[in-house]
PDB file of C-alpha atoms in Angstrom:
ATOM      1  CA  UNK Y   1      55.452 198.011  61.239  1.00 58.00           C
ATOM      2  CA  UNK Y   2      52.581 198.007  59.138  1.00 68.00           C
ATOM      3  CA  UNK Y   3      54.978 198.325  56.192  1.00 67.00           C
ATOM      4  CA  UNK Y   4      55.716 194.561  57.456  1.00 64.00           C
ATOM      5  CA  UNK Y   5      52.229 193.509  58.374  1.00 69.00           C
ATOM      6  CA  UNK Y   6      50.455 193.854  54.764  1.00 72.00           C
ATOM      7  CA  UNK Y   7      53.724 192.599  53.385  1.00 70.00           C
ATOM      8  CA  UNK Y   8      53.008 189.526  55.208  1.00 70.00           C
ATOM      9  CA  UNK Y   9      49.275 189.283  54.877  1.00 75.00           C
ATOM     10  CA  UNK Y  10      49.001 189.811  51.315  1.00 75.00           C
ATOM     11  CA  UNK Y  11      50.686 186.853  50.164  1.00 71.00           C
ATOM     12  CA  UNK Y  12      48.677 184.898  52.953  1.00 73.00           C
ATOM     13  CA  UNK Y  13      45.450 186.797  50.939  1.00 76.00           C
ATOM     14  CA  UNK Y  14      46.634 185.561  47.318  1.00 74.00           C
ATOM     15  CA  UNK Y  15      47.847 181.805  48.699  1.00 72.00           C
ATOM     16  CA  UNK Y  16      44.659 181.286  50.810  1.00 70.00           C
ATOM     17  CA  UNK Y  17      41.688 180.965  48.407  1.00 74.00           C
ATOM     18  CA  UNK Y  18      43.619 179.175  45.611  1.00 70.00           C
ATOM     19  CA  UNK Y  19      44.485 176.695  48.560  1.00 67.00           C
ATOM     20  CA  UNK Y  20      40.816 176.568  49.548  1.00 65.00           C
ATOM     21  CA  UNK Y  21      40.003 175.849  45.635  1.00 68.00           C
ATOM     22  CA  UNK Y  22      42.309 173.395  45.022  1.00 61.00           C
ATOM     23  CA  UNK Y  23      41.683 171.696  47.988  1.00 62.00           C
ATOM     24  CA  UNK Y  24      39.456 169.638  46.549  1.00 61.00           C
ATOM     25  CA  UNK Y  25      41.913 168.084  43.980  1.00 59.00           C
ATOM     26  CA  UNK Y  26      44.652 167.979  46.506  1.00 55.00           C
ATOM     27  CA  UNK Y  27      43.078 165.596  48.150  1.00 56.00           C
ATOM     28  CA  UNK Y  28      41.307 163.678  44.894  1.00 58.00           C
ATOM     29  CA  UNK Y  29      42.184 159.782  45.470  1.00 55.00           C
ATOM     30  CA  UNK Y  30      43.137 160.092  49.233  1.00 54.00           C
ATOM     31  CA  UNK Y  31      40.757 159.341  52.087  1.00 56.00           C
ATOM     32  CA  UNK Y  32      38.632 161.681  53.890  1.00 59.00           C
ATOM     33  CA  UNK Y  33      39.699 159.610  56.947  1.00 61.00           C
ATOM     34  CA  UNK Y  34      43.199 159.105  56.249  1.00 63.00           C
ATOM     35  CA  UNK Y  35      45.119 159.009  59.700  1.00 67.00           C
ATOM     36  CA  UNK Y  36      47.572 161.149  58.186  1.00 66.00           C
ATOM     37  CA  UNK Y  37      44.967 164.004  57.149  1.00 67.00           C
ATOM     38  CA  UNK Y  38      43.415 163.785  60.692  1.00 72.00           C
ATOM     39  CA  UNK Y  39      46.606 164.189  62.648  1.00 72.00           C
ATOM     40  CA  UNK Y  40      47.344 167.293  60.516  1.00 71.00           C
ATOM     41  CA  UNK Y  41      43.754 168.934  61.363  1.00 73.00           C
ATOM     42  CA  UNK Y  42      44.465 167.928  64.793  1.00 75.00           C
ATOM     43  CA  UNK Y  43      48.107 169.893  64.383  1.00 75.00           C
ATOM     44  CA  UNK Y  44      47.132 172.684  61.781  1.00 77.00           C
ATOM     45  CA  UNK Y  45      45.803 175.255  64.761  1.00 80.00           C
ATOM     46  CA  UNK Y  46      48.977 175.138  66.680  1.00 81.00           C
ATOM     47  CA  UNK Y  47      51.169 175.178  63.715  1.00 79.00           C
ATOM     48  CA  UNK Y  48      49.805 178.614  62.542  1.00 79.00           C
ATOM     49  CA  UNK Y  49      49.471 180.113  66.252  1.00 82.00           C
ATOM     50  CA  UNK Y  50      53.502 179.416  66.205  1.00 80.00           C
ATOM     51  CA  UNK Y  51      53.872 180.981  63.206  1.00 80.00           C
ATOM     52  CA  UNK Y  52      51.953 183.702  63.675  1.00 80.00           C
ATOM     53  CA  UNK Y  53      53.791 184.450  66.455  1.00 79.00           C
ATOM     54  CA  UNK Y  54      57.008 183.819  65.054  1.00 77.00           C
ATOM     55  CA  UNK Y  55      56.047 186.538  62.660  1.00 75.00           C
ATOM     56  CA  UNK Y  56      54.506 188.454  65.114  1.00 78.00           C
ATOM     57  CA  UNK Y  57      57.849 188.739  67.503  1.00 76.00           C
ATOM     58  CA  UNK Y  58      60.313 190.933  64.704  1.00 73.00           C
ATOM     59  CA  UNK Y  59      57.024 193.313  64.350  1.00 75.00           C
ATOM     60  CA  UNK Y  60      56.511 193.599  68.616  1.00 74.00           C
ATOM     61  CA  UNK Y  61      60.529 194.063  68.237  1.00 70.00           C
ATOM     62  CA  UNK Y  62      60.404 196.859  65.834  1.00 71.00           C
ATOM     63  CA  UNK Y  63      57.548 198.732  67.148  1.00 73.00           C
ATOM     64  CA  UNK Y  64      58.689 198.935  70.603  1.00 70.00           C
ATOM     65  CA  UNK Y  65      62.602 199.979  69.740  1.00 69.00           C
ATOM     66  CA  UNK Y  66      61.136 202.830  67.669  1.00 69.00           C
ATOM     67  CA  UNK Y  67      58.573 204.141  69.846  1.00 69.00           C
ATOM     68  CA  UNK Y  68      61.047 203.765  73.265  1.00 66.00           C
ATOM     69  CA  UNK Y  69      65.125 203.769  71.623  1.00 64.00           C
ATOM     70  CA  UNK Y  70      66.745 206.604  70.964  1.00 69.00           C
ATOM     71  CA  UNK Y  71      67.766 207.312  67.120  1.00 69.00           C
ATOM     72  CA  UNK Y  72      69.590 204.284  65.335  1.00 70.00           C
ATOM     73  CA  UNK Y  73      68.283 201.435  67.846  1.00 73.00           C
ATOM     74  CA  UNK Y  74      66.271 200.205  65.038  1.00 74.00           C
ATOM     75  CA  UNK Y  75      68.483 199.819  62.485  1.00 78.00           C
ATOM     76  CA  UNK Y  76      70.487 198.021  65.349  1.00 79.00           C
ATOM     77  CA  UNK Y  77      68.087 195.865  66.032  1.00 77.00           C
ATOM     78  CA  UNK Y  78      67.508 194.721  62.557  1.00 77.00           C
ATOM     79  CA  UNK Y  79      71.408 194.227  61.951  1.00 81.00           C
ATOM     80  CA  UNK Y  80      71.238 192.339  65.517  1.00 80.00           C
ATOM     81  CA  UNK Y  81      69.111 190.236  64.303  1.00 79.00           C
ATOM     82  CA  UNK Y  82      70.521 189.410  61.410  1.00 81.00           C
ATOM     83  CA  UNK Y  83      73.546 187.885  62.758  1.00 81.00           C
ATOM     84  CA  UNK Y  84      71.516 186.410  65.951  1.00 78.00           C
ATOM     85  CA  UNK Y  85      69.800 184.518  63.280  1.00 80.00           C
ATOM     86  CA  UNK Y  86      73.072 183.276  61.321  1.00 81.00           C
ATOM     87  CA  UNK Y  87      73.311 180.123  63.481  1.00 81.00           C
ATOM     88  CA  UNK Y  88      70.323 178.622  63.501  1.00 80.00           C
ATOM     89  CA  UNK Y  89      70.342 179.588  59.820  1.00 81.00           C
ATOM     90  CA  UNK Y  90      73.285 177.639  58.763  1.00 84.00           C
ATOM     91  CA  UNK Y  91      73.382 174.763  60.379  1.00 85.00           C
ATOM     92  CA  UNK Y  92      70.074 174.322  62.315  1.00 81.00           C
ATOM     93  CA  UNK Y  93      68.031 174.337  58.750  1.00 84.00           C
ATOM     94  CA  UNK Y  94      71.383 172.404  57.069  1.00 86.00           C
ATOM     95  CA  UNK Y  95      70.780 169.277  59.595  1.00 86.00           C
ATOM     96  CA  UNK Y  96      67.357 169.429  59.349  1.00 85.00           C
ATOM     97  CA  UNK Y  97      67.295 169.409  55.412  1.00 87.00           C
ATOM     98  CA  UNK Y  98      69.922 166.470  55.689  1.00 88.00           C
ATOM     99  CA  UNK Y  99      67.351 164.415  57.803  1.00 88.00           C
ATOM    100  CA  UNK Y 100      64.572 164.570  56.641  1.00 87.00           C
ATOM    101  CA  UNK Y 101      64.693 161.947  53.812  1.00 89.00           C
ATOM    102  CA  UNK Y 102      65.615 159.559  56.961  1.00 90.00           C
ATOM    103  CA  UNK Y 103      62.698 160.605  58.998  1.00 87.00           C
ATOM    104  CA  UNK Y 104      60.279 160.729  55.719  1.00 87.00           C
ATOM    105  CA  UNK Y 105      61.543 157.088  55.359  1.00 90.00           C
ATOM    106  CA  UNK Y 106      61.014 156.101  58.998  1.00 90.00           C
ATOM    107  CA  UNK Y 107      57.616 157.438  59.197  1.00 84.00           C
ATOM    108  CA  UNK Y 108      56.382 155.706  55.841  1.00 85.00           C
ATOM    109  CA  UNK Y 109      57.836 152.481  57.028  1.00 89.00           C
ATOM    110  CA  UNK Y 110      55.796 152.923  60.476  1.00 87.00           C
ATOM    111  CA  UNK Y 111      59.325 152.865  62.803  1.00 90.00           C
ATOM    112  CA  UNK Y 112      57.823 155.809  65.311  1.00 87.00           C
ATOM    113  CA  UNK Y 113      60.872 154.506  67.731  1.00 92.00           C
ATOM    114  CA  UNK Y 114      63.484 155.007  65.042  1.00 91.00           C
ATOM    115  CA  UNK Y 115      62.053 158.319  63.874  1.00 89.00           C
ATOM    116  CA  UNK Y 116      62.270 159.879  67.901  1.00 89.00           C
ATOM    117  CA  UNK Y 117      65.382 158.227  67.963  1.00 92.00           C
ATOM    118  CA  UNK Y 118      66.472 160.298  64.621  1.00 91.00           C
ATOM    119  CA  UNK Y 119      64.615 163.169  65.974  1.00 88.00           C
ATOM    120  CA  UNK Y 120      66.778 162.994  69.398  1.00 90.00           C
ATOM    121  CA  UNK Y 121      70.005 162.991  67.745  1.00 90.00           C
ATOM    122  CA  UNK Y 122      69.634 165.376  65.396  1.00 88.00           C
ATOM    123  CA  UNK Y 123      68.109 168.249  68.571  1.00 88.00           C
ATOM    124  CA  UNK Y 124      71.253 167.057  70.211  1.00 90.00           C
ATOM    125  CA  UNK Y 125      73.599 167.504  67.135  1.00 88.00           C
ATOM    126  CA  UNK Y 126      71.930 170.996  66.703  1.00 87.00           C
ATOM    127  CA  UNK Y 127      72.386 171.769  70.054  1.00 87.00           C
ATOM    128  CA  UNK Y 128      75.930 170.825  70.108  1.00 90.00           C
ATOM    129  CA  UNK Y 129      76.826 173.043  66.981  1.00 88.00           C
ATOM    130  CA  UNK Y 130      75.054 176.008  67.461  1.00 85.00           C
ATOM    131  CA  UNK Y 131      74.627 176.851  71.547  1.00 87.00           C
ATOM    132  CA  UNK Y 132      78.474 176.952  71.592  1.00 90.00           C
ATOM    133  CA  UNK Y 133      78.721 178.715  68.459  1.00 87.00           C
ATOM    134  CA  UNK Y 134      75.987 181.202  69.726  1.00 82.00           C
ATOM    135  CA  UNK Y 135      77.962 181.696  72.986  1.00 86.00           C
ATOM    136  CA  UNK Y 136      80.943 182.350  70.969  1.00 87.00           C
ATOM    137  CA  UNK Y 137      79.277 184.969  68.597  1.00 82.00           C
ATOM    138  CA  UNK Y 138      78.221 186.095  72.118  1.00 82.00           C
ATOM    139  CA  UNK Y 139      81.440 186.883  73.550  1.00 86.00           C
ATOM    140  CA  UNK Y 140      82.979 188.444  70.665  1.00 86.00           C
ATOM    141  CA  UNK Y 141      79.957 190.189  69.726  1.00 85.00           C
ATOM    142  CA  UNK Y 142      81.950 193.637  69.067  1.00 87.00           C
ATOM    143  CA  UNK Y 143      84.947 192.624  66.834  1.00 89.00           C
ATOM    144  CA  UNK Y 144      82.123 190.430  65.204  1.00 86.00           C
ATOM    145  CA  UNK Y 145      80.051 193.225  64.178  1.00 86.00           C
ATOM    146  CA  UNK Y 146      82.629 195.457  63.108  1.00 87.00           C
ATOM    147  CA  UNK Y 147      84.538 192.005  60.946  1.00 88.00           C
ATOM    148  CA  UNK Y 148      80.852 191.844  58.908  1.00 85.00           C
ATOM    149  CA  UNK Y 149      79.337 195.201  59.312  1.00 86.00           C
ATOM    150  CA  UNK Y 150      81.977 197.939  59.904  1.00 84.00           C
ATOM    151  CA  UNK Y 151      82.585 200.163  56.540  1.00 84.00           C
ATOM    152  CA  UNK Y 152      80.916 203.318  54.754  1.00 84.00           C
ATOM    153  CA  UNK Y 153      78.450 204.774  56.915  1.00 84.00           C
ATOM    154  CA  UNK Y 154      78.456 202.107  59.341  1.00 85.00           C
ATOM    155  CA  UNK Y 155      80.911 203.641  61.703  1.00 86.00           C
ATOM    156  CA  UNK Y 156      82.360 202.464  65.139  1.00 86.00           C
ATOM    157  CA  UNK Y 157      79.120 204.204  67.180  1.00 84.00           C
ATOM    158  CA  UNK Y 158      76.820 201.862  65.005  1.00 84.00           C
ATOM    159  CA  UNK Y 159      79.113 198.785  65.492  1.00 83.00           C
ATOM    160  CA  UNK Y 160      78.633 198.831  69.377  1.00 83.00           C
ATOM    161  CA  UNK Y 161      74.498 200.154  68.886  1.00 82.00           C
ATOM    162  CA  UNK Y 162      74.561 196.628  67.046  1.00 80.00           C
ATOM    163  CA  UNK Y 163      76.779 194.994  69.615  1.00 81.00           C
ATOM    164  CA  UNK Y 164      74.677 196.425  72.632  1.00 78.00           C
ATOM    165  CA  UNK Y 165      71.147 195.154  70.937  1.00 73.00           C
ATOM    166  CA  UNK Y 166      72.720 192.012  69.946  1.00 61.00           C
ATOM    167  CA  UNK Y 167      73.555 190.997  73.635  1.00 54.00           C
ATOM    168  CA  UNK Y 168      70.060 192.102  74.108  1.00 52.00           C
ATOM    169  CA  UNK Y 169      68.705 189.576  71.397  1.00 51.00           C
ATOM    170  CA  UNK Y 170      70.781 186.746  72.543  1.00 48.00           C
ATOM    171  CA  UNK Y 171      70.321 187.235  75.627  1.00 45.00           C
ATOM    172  CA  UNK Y 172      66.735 186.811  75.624  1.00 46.00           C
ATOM    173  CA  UNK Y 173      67.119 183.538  73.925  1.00 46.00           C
ATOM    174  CA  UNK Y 174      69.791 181.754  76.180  1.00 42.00           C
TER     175      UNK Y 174
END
């Protein structure tokens, strides 16, 4: 766990004050009181409180199956995750890379109807590929683990480990 914690703060430690000093010529020729630049001060706090705690969550995860799991639970966990991540991965950050030239365009033309209306069909979209897709990988969650994971040392006692924590991780997000 703490392995994971410096690994995350130190790049946060190199990135920050070269931010803070270029600051300065980042924003060289905009306005102070662009409406842009104030609705990102307005956002920035709860933008890094969800990503903190989107970081935060795999640590919590970690340091609770190894103090409480018996042997192997954490390596199941991480492989759990893995593949509980897979959807949302391929296709959730696929759409959203394919859209956002139309909702860049949208906003810089001023359409805010057009860009919910983007917005709303590409959550649906989303939602329609990978819920059933997650239900699926749900399901089949044994045979699944053992198609992509089960060789070498991974033997058929890890495979359900994996399976069992996998339910456990999908679970929690249904």
């Amino acid at each position: 766990t703490w392995g994971m914690v410096v690994g995350s703060c130190v790049p946060v430690l190199v990135i920050l004050p070269l931010a803070l000093r270029m600051e300065p010529r980042l924003l060289r020729g905009l306005q102070r009181t662009h409406p842009l630049l104030k609705e990102v001060r307005r956002l920035l706090p709860w933008i890094l409180v969800a990503e903190t705690v989107s970081l935060a969550l795999p640590l919590i995860d970690r340091a609770l199956a190894s103090r409480f799991l018996e042997a192997g639970r954490i390596s199941a966990l991480s492989y759990a995750r893995i593949l509980y991540e897979m959807p949302f991965n391929v296709f959730g950050i696929t759409l959203a890379t394919t859209l956002f030239p139309e909702f860049a365009d949208l906003w810089a033309h001023g359409d805010r109807e057009g860009f919910r209306r983007v917005l709303r069909r590409g959550i649906r979209a989303a939602l329609a590929i990978i819920l059933p897709i997650s239900v699926l990988l749900i399901a089949l969650r044994t045979p699944f683990v053992r198609a992509v994971f089960e060789r070498g040392a991974f033997d058929a006692l890890a495979t359900e480990l994996t399976a069992s924590a996998r339910w456990a991780t999908d679970a929690t997000t249904l």
